[in-house]
Coordinates of C-alpha atoms (C1' of nucleotides) in Angstrom, one line a residue:
Chain A
M1 CA 0.0 0.0 0.0
F2 CA 2.5 2.5 1.1
E3 CA 5.9 2.8 -0.4
R4 CA 8.9 2.6 1.8
I5 CA 9.9 5.9 3.4
E6 CA 13.5 6.3 2.4
N7 CA 15.0 8.0 5.4
E8 CA 18.1 9.2 3.7
S9 CA 20.8 9.8 6.3
V10 CA 22.0 13.3 6.9
V11 CA 25.5 12.3 5.7
S12 CA 24.1 10.9 2.4
T13 CA 22.2 14.1 1.9
V14 CA 25.3 16.2 2.3
V15 CA 27.2 13.9 0.0
N16 CA 24.5 14.2 -2.6
K17 CA 24.3 18.0 -2.3
I18 CA 28.0 18.3 -2.9
K19 CA 27.8 15.8 -5.8
K20 CA 25.0 17.8 -7.3
S21 CA 26.9 21.0 -7.0
I22 CA 29.8 19.5 -8.9
M23 CA 27.6 17.9 -11.6
D24 CA 25.6 21.1 -12.0
G25 CA 28.9 23.0 -12.5
D26 CA 28.4 25.2 -9.4
L27 CA 31.6 23.6 -8.2
K28 CA 34.3 23.2 -10.8
P29 CA 37.6 21.3 -10.6
G30 CA 40.0 23.2 -8.3
D31 CA 37.2 25.2 -6.6
K32 CA 37.3 25.5 -2.8
L33 CA 34.2 24.4 -0.9
P34 CA 32.8 26.5 1.9
T35 CA 34.5 25.8 5.1
E36 CA 33.2 23.2 7.5
V37 CA 31.5 25.9 9.6
E38 CA 29.9 27.6 6.6
L39 CA 28.6 24.2 5.4
I40 CA 27.2 23.6 8.9
D41 CA 25.3 26.9 8.7
Q42 CA 24.2 26.6 5.1
L43 CA 23.0 23.0 5.4
G44 CA 21.8 23.1 9.0
V45 CA 23.6 19.9 10.1
G46 CA 26.2 19.0 12.6
R47 CA 29.9 19.2 12.0
N48 CA 30.4 15.4 12.2
S49 CA 28.0 14.9 9.3
V50 CA 29.8 17.4 7.1
R51 CA 33.1 15.8 7.9
E52 CA 31.9 12.3 7.3
A53 CA 30.4 13.3 4.0
V54 CA 33.7 15.0 2.9
K55 CA 35.6 12.0 4.0
M56 CA 33.5 9.8 1.8
L57 CA 34.0 12.0 -1.2
T58 CA 37.7 12.1 -0.4
A59 CA 37.8 8.4 -0.5
L60 CA 36.2 8.4 -3.9
G61 CA 38.8 10.8 -5.1
V62 CA 36.4 13.6 -5.8
L63 CA 37.5 16.0 -3.0
E64 CA 40.9 16.8 -1.6
V65 CA 41.3 18.3 1.9
K66 CA 44.2 20.6 2.7
R67 CA 44.5 21.2 6.4
G68 CA 44.7 24.8 7.3
Q69 CA 43.4 25.8 3.8
G70 CA 40.2 24.1 3.0
T71 CA 38.5 21.5 1.0
F72 CA 38.8 21.5 -2.8
V73 CA 37.3 19.7 -5.8
V74 CA 40.2 17.7 -7.4
E75 CA 41.7 18.9 -10.6
K76 CA 42.7 15.6 -11.8
V77 CA 41.4 12.2 -10.9
K78 CA 43.9 9.9 -9.4
P79 CA 44.3 6.3 -10.2
S80 CA 43.1 5.5 -6.7
F81 CA 39.7 5.6 -8.4
F82 CA 40.0 1.9 -9.1
N83 CA 40.9 1.0 -5.6
P84 CA 37.5 -0.5 -5.1
L85 CA 38.3 -2.9 -7.9
L86 CA 41.6 -3.8 -6.2
F87 CA 39.7 -4.6 -3.1
S88 CA 37.2 -6.7 -4.8
L89 CA 40.1 -8.7 -6.2
I90 CA 41.5 -9.2 -2.7
I91 CA 38.1 -10.0 -1.1
E92 CA 37.2 -12.5 -3.7
P93 CA 40.3 -14.5 -4.5
K94 CA 40.9 -15.4 -8.1
S95 CA 42.5 -18.3 -9.7
N96 CA 46.0 -18.1 -11.2
K97 CA 44.7 -19.0 -14.6
D98 CA 42.2 -16.2 -14.6
L99 CA 44.9 -13.8 -13.5
Y100 CA 47.2 -14.8 -16.3
E101 CA 44.6 -14.7 -19.0
L102 CA 43.7 -11.2 -17.9
R103 CA 47.3 -10.0 -17.9
V104 CA 48.1 -11.4 -21.2
M105 CA 44.9 -10.1 -22.8
F106 CA 45.4 -6.7 -21.3
D107 CA 48.9 -6.5 -22.6
T108 CA 47.7 -7.5 -26.1
M109 CA 45.1 -4.9 -25.8
V110 CA 47.6 -2.2 -25.0
L111 CA 49.8 -3.2 -27.8
F112 CA 47.1 -3.2 -30.3
N113 CA 46.0 0.2 -29.2
L114 CA 49.6 1.5 -29.4
M115 CA 50.1 0.3 -33.0
D116 CA 48.0 3.1 -34.3
K117 CA 49.5 5.7 -32.2
M118 CA 53.2 5.1 -32.2
D119 CA 55.5 7.9 -33.4
P120 CA 59.3 8.2 -33.4
D121 CA 59.3 9.9 -30.1
K122 CA 57.5 7.1 -28.4
F123 CA 59.9 4.5 -29.9
D124 CA 62.7 6.6 -28.6
Q125 CA 61.4 6.3 -25.0
I126 CA 61.1 2.5 -25.4
D127 CA 64.5 2.2 -26.9
N128 CA 66.1 4.2 -24.1
L129 CA 64.6 1.9 -21.5
M130 CA 65.7 -1.2 -23.4
E131 CA 69.2 0.1 -23.8
E132 CA 69.4 0.7 -20.1
V133 CA 68.3 -2.9 -19.3
E134 CA 70.6 -4.5 -21.9
G135 CA 73.4 -2.4 -20.6
H136 CA 72.9 -3.7 -17.1
Y137 CA 72.6 -7.2 -18.3
A138 CA 75.8 -7.0 -20.4
S139 CA 77.7 -5.5 -17.4
G140 CA 77.0 -8.7 -15.5
D141 CA 74.6 -7.3 -13.0
K142 CA 72.2 -10.1 -12.0
D143 CA 70.2 -8.3 -9.4
I144 CA 66.8 -9.9 -9.7
D145 CA 64.9 -7.1 -8.1
Y146 CA 66.4 -4.7 -10.7
F147 CA 65.1 -6.7 -13.6
V148 CA 61.8 -7.3 -12.0
G149 CA 61.5 -3.5 -11.5
M150 CA 62.5 -2.9 -15.1
D151 CA 60.0 -5.5 -16.4
V152 CA 57.3 -3.5 -14.5
R153 CA 58.6 -0.2 -15.9
F154 CA 58.5 -1.6 -19.4
H155 CA 54.9 -2.5 -19.1
K156 CA 54.0 0.7 -17.4
L157 CA 55.7 2.7 -20.1
L158 CA 53.7 0.9 -22.8
M159 CA 50.5 1.8 -20.9
D160 CA 51.6 5.4 -20.6
L161 CA 52.2 5.7 -24.3
T162 CA 48.5 4.8 -24.9
E163 CA 47.8 8.2 -23.4
N164 CA 44.6 6.8 -22.1
A165 CA 44.0 7.5 -18.4
L166 CA 41.5 4.7 -18.0
I167 CA 43.8 2.2 -19.5
K168 CA 46.6 3.4 -17.2
Q169 CA 44.4 3.1 -14.2
I170 CA 43.2 -0.4 -14.9
G171 CA 46.7 -1.4 -15.9
E172 CA 48.1 -0.2 -12.6
V173 CA 45.7 -2.4 -10.8
I174 CA 46.5 -5.4 -12.9
I175 CA 50.2 -4.9 -12.6
S176 CA 50.0 -4.4 -8.9
L177 CA 48.7 -8.0 -8.7
F178 CA 51.8 -9.3 -10.4
P179 CA 55.1 -8.6 -8.8
E180 CA 55.5 -12.0 -7.2
Y181 CA 54.7 -13.7 -10.5
I182 CA 57.1 -11.7 -12.5
K183 CA 59.8 -12.3 -9.9
K184 CA 59.2 -16.0 -10.0
S185 CA 59.3 -16.1 -13.7
I186 CA 62.6 -14.2 -14.2
S187 CA 64.3 -15.5 -11.1
Q188 CA 66.9 -17.3 -13.1
E189 CA 69.5 -16.0 -15.5
K190 CA 67.7 -17.5 -18.4
G191 CA 64.5 -15.9 -17.1
I192 CA 66.1 -12.5 -17.3
L193 CA 67.4 -13.1 -20.8
R194 CA 64.0 -14.5 -21.9
S195 CA 62.3 -11.4 -20.5
I196 CA 64.6 -9.1 -22.4
N197 CA 64.2 -11.0 -25.7
N198 CA 60.4 -11.1 -25.2
H199 CA 60.3 -7.3 -24.9
K200 CA 62.5 -7.0 -28.0
E201 CA 60.2 -9.1 -29.9
I202 CA 57.2 -7.1 -28.8
I203 CA 58.9 -3.9 -29.9
H204 CA 59.7 -5.4 -33.3
H205 CA 56.1 -6.4 -33.9
L206 CA 55.1 -2.9 -32.8
R207 CA 57.4 -1.3 -35.3
T208 CA 56.1 -3.5 -38.1
K209 CA 52.5 -3.2 -37.0
D210 CA 52.1 -6.9 -37.2
K211 CA 49.1 -7.7 -35.2
T212 CA 49.0 -11.3 -36.1
S213 CA 52.5 -12.0 -35.0
L214 CA 52.0 -10.0 -31.9
S215 CA 48.9 -11.9 -30.8
Q216 CA 50.8 -15.2 -31.6
L217 CA 53.7 -14.0 -29.5
V218 CA 51.5 -13.3 -26.6
E219 CA 49.8 -16.6 -26.9
K220 CA 53.2 -18.3 -27.0
T221 CA 54.2 -16.5 -23.9
L222 CA 51.1 -17.5 -22.2
E223 CA 51.7 -21.1 -23.1
E224 CA 55.3 -21.0 -21.8
W225 CA 54.1 -19.6 -18.5
K226 CA 51.4 -22.2 -18.1
E227 CA 54.0 -24.9 -18.7
E228 CA 56.3 -23.5 -16.1
W229 CA 53.6 -23.4 -13.4
K230 CA 52.4 -27.0 -13.6
Chain B
M1 CA 69.5 15.6 5.5
F2 CA 66.4 14.3 7.2
E3 CA 63.6 12.7 5.3
R4 CA 60.2 14.1 5.8
I5 CA 58.3 12.8 8.8
E6 CA 55.1 11.3 7.3
N7 CA 52.5 12.3 9.8
E8 CA 49.9 9.9 8.9
S9 CA 46.5 11.0 10.1
V10 CA 44.7 9.1 12.7
V11 CA 41.9 8.4 10.3
S12 CA 44.3 7.0 7.7
T13 CA 45.9 4.8 10.3
V14 CA 42.5 3.3 11.2
V15 CA 41.6 2.8 7.6
N16 CA 44.9 1.0 7.0
K17 CA 44.5 -1.2 10.0
I18 CA 41.1 -2.3 8.9
K19 CA 42.4 -2.8 5.3
K20 CA 45.2 -4.9 6.6
S21 CA 42.9 -7.0 8.7
I22 CA 40.9 -7.8 5.6
M23 CA 44.0 -8.4 3.4
D24 CA 45.5 -10.6 6.0
G25 CA 42.4 -12.6 6.2
D26 CA 41.7 -11.7 9.9
L27 CA 38.4 -10.2 8.6
K28 CA 36.7 -12.2 6.0
P29 CA 33.8 -11.2 3.8
G30 CA 30.6 -11.1 5.9
D31 CA 32.5 -10.8 9.2
K32 CA 31.4 -8.3 11.7
L33 CA 33.8 -5.7 12.9
P34 CA 34.2 -4.8 16.5
T35 CA 31.7 -2.2 17.6
E36 CA 32.7 1.5 17.5
V37 CA 33.3 1.5 21.2
E38 CA 35.5 -1.6 21.0
L39 CA 37.5 -0.1 18.2
I40 CA 37.9 3.1 20.2
D41 CA 39.3 1.1 23.1
Q42 CA 41.5 -1.3 21.0
L43 CA 43.0 1.5 18.8
G44 CA 43.0 4.2 21.4
V45 CA 41.5 6.8 19.2
G46 CA 38.4 9.0 19.3
R47 CA 35.0 7.9 18.0
N48 CA 35.0 10.5 15.2
S49 CA 38.2 9.0 13.8
V50 CA 36.8 5.5 13.8
R51 CA 33.6 6.7 12.2
E52 CA 35.3 8.7 9.5
A53 CA 37.5 5.7 8.7
V54 CA 34.5 3.5 8.4
K55 CA 32.7 6.0 6.2
M56 CA 35.7 6.0 3.8
L57 CA 35.7 2.3 3.5
T58 CA 32.0 2.3 3.1
A59 CA 32.4 4.7 0.2
L60 CA 34.8 2.4 -1.4
G61 CA 32.4 -0.4 -1.1
V62 CA 34.5 -2.5 1.3
L63 CA 32.4 -2.1 4.5
E64 CA 28.7 -2.0 5.1
V65 CA 27.1 -0.5 8.1
K66 CA 23.9 -1.7 9.6
R67 CA 22.5 0.6 12.2
G68 CA 21.6 -1.2 15.4
Q69 CA 23.6 -4.2 14.4
G70 CA 27.1 -3.3 13.5
T71 CA 29.6 -2.9 10.7
F72 CA 30.4 -5.7 8.3
V73 CA 32.9 -6.6 5.6
V74 CA 30.9 -6.8 2.3
E75 CA 30.3 -10.2 0.8
K76 CA 30.6 -9.0 -2.7
V77 CA 31.6 -5.7 -4.0
K78 CA 28.9 -4.2 -6.1
P79 CA 29.8 -2.6 -9.5
S80 CA 27.6 0.3 -8.6
F81 CA 30.4 1.4 -6.3
F82 CA 32.4 2.3 -9.3
N83 CA 29.9 5.0 -10.2
P84 CA 32.4 7.5 -8.9
L85 CA 34.3 6.9 -12.1
L86 CA 31.6 8.9 -13.7
F87 CA 33.0 11.8 -11.8
S88 CA 36.2 11.5 -13.7
L89 CA 34.2 12.0 -16.9
I90 CA 32.8 15.2 -15.5
I91 CA 36.0 16.5 -14.1
E92 CA 38.0 15.5 -17.1
P93 CA 35.7 15.6 -20.1
K94 CA 38.4 14.5 -22.5
S95 CA 38.3 11.1 -21.0
N96 CA 35.2 10.3 -23.0
K97 CA 37.5 9.2 -25.8
D98 CA 39.4 7.2 -23.3
L99 CA 36.3 5.5 -22.0
Y100 CA 35.3 4.6 -25.5
E101 CA 38.7 3.2 -26.5
L102 CA 38.7 1.1 -23.3
R103 CA 35.4 -0.3 -24.1
V104 CA 36.2 -1.3 -27.6
M105 CA 39.5 -2.8 -26.6
F106 CA 38.0 -4.7 -23.8
D107 CA 35.4 -6.2 -26.1
T108 CA 38.1 -7.2 -28.6
M109 CA 40.0 -8.8 -25.8
V110 CA 37.0 -10.8 -24.7
L111 CA 36.3 -12.0 -28.2
F112 CA 39.9 -13.1 -28.8
N113 CA 39.8 -15.0 -25.5
L114 CA 36.6 -16.6 -26.5
M115 CA 37.8 -17.8 -29.9
D116 CA 39.8 -20.6 -28.3
K117 CA 37.0 -21.6 -25.9
M118 CA 33.8 -21.6 -27.9
D119 CA 31.8 -24.8 -28.1
P120 CA 28.4 -25.6 -29.6
D121 CA 26.6 -25.0 -26.3
K122 CA 28.1 -21.5 -26.0
F123 CA 27.0 -20.7 -29.5
D124 CA 23.5 -21.9 -28.6
Q125 CA 23.3 -19.4 -25.8
I126 CA 24.4 -16.5 -28.1
D127 CA 22.0 -17.6 -30.9
N128 CA 19.1 -17.8 -28.5
L129 CA 19.7 -14.2 -27.4
M130 CA 20.1 -13.0 -30.9
E131 CA 16.9 -14.7 -32.0
E132 CA 15.0 -13.0 -29.2
V133 CA 16.3 -9.6 -30.2
E134 CA 15.6 -10.1 -33.9
G135 CA 12.2 -11.4 -33.1
H136 CA 11.4 -8.2 -31.2
Y137 CA 12.7 -6.1 -33.9
A138 CA 10.7 -7.9 -36.6
S139 CA 7.6 -7.6 -34.5
G140 CA 7.9 -3.8 -34.8
D141 CA 8.8 -3.1 -31.2
K142 CA 10.9 0.0 -31.1
D143 CA 11.3 0.4 -27.4
I144 CA 14.8 1.9 -27.0
D145 CA 15.2 0.8 -23.4
Y146 CA 14.6 -2.8 -24.4
F147 CA 17.3 -2.7 -27.1
V148 CA 19.7 -1.0 -24.8
G149 CA 19.1 -3.7 -22.3
M150 CA 19.7 -6.4 -24.8
D151 CA 22.9 -4.7 -26.0
V152 CA 24.2 -4.8 -22.5
R153 CA 23.0 -8.4 -22.1
F154 CA 24.8 -9.4 -25.3
H155 CA 28.1 -8.1 -24.0
K156 CA 27.6 -9.5 -20.6
L157 CA 26.9 -12.9 -22.1
L158 CA 30.2 -12.8 -24.0
M159 CA 32.0 -12.0 -20.9
D160 CA 30.3 -14.8 -19.0
L161 CA 31.3 -17.3 -21.6
T162 CA 35.0 -16.5 -21.0
E163 CA 34.4 -18.3 -17.7
N164 CA 37.0 -15.9 -16.2
A165 CA 35.9 -14.3 -13.0
L166 CA 38.3 -11.4 -13.4
I167 CA 37.2 -10.6 -16.9
K168 CA 33.6 -10.7 -15.8
Q169 CA 34.3 -8.4 -12.9
I170 CA 36.2 -5.7 -14.8
G171 CA 33.8 -6.0 -17.6
E172 CA 30.9 -5.3 -15.3
V173 CA 32.6 -2.1 -14.2
I174 CA 33.2 -1.0 -17.7
I175 CA 29.7 -1.8 -19.0
S176 CA 28.2 -0.1 -16.0
L177 CA 29.6 3.1 -17.3
F178 CA 28.0 2.8 -20.6
P179 CA 24.2 2.7 -20.6
E180 CA 23.9 6.3 -21.6
Y181 CA 26.4 6.1 -24.4
I182 CA 24.7 3.0 -25.7
K183 CA 21.4 4.6 -25.5
K184 CA 22.6 7.6 -27.4
S185 CA 24.1 5.5 -30.1
I186 CA 21.1 3.3 -30.8
S187 CA 18.4 5.9 -30.1
Q188 CA 17.3 5.8 -33.7
E189 CA 15.8 3.0 -35.7
K190 CA 18.9 2.7 -37.9
G191 CA 20.9 2.6 -34.6
I192 CA 19.0 -0.4 -33.5
L193 CA 19.5 -2.2 -36.8
R194 CA 23.1 -1.3 -36.8
S195 CA 23.6 -2.7 -33.4
I196 CA 22.0 -6.0 -34.3
N197 CA 24.0 -6.3 -37.5
N198 CA 27.2 -5.5 -35.6
H199 CA 26.4 -8.3 -33.2
K200 CA 25.8 -10.7 -36.0
E201 CA 29.1 -9.8 -37.6
I202 CA 30.8 -10.4 -34.3
I203 CA 29.3 -13.8 -34.0
H204 CA 30.2 -14.7 -37.6
H205 CA 33.9 -13.9 -37.0
L206 CA 33.8 -15.8 -33.7
R207 CA 32.6 -18.9 -35.5
T208 CA 35.2 -18.7 -38.2
K209 CA 37.9 -17.8 -35.7
D210 CA 38.9 -14.9 -37.9
K211 CA 40.9 -12.7 -35.6
T212 CA 42.0 -10.3 -38.3
S213 CA 38.5 -9.6 -39.5
L214 CA 37.3 -9.2 -35.9
S215 CA 39.9 -6.7 -35.0
Q216 CA 39.1 -4.8 -38.2
L217 CA 35.5 -4.9 -37.4
V218 CA 36.1 -3.4 -34.0
E219 CA 38.3 -0.7 -35.5
K220 CA 35.6 0.1 -38.0
T221 CA 33.0 0.4 -35.2
L222 CA 35.3 2.7 -33.3
E223 CA 35.7 4.9 -36.3
E224 CA 31.9 5.1 -36.8
W225 CA 31.4 6.1 -33.2
K226 CA 34.1 8.7 -33.4
E227 CA 32.4 10.3 -36.4
E228 CA 29.1 10.4 -34.7
W229 CA 30.5 12.2 -31.7
K230 CA 32.1 15.1 -33.5
Chain C
dA1 C1' 65.9 43.0 2.9
dA2 C1' 65.8 38.8 5.2
dA3 C1' 64.5 36.1 8.9
dT4 C1' 61.5 35.3 12.7
dT5 C1' 57.3 35.7 15.3
dT6 C1' 52.6 36.3 15.6
dC7 C1' 48.0 35.7 14.3
dA8 C1' 43.8 34.4 11.8
dT9 C1' 41.8 30.6 9.5
dA10 C1' 41.0 26.0 8.6
dT11 C1' 41.0 21.2 9.4
dA12 C1' 42.0 17.1 13.0
dT13 C1' 40.9 14.8 17.0
dA14 C1' 38.5 13.8 21.2
dA15 C1' 34.8 13.6 24.5
dT16 C1' 30.0 13.9 25.8
dA17 C1' 25.1 13.7 25.2
dC18 C1' 21.2 12.2 23.2
dA19 C1' 18.4 10.2 19.2
dA20 C1' 17.0 6.4 16.2
dT21 C1' 17.1 1.7 14.6
dT22 C1' 17.2 -3.2 15.2
dA23 C1' 16.9 -7.8 17.1
dG24 C1' 15.4 -10.4 20.5
dG25 C1' 13.2 -11.3 24.7
dT26 C1' 9.2 -10.6 28.0
dC27 C1' 4.8 -10.1 29.3
dC28 C1' 0.1 -10.4 28.9
dC29 C1' -4.1 -12.0 27.3
dA30 C1' -7.3 -14.6 24.6
Chain D
dT1 C1' -0.4 -22.4 23.7
dG2 C1' -0.1 -18.6 20.4
dG3 C1' 0.5 -14.3 19.2
dG4 C1' 0.7 -9.6 19.4
dA5 C1' 2.2 -5.5 22.0
dC6 C1' 5.7 -3.9 24.7
dC7 C1' 10.2 -3.3 26.6
dT8 C1' 15.1 -3.4 26.6
dA9 C1' 19.9 -3.8 25.4
dA10 C1' 23.1 -3.1 21.8
dT11 C1' 24.6 -0.4 18.1
dT12 C1' 25.0 3.2 15.0
dG13 C1' 23.5 8.3 13.8
dT14 C1' 23.8 13.2 14.8
dA15 C1' 25.0 17.4 17.3
dT16 C1' 27.8 20.2 20.3
dT17 C1' 31.8 21.7 22.5
dA18 C1' 36.6 21.9 23.5
dT19 C1' 41.2 21.6 22.2
dA20 C1' 45.1 20.6 19.0
dT21 C1' 47.7 21.2 14.8
dA22 C1' 48.9 22.8 10.1
dT23 C1' 49.1 26.7 6.9
dG24 C1' 49.8 31.1 4.8
dA25 C1' 50.0 35.8 5.4
dA26 C1' 50.9 39.7 8.1
dA27 C1' 53.5 42.0 11.5
dT28 C1' 57.8 42.3 13.8
dT29 C1' 62.5 42.1 14.6
dT30 C1' 67.2 41.8 13.1

DNA sequence: AAATTTCATATATAATACAATTAGGTCCCA
DNA sequence: TGGGACCTAATTGTATTATATATGAAATTT
């Protein structure tokens, strides 16, 4: 008969009012919100409610609080936006197979995307990184952590070059799930070499815009990894 | 000389302790946290700090507060908690292109993954869905919402068929960002038809395991959308 | 002019009081 | 013996007040 009375909490109300101000354009990126005291007066609520609302929007990456100065709408959204996703991956454990598949597929995706965007400057950045790694290897350095770090840097660089903020964000999350696996996979000298050669092959296919070979390479890599983990 | 003293706020500390408990497995999905008063005692902080920390984790979809009962770790993170991502589209309008690219790339990724896994049963599921949609279209039904819903269902079905929990999860997030865009793009009769034909093409390439054509199709679709948004 | 201090402003934390919601038990009566 | 009304303990929700701390700018000193 009667529909449920939605007793929206005070905090939710405040959150929504701030949200609305942003979406309506009354508050633009970089703008300063009224001070806590002003908000208390304007909204007619307690200070705790205002603070809790601001904290929620801070957690979501929408607001930014600078102590002694005030509260501001963020200029640029941080990758922390995908933190909830990261949590969900922790809360609901995933199988290794799923994780690999995702990683390999994501890498392929990034590379495909890059093929249409690569220019000489971007190749320079990649080449510089590769020279650094090969130099270290040639010099006899066998520090696993270094090569693991460079492996991560290589993949992050590729993601950066897509110039797509969303891809970067999701990529960060995926890579953050991987350090142990990378370490395990290159924790032998032949692992290091294989990693370097793998990257070189990737770059080669990127230069020649050879999607077929690239996707075959990725598949091959996946197969190798699978073998190793049995 | 001295490195900066990171004065982590009390609230952040509480947030991190709760996070850690979850990640270490001391708190599992569905578990009840200590009451506010207990947390105050155990952590030696004020109630405001505890409440603000809980509010942040609630905003991230990690905790769930039931008044009169307590605070719990969520069983399953809902995709709706990613809505804040929509903020990034308001704050950084240029990311529309990014979002679109991500979507197209993710779809491609799913399809590539599927190619090696498809069996007759899976094709049956897809065919059933397509028959339903085409039936509706043939019957003269032009309800936009219906076709938008079916477009979403089509893409969700493809993701389901990968049988990869991670892909499903990330896909949910991406798709949840799209209803309005999809709606815009098929909000004309020719839009509906185009959507249906596009899906049919996808299925065809899936059957023939033709990766090249598939990736070309996706590129073509991307180009079309780009044109439309100018 | 440069360095230091002071001060106003804003957020951070804590403590207290009371309100509201929920689950479950108790009581009472038919 | 049921079953409904009521009560109560536990827990979160909101408001208020007090104090602490960080920040930037103004005032002061050197």
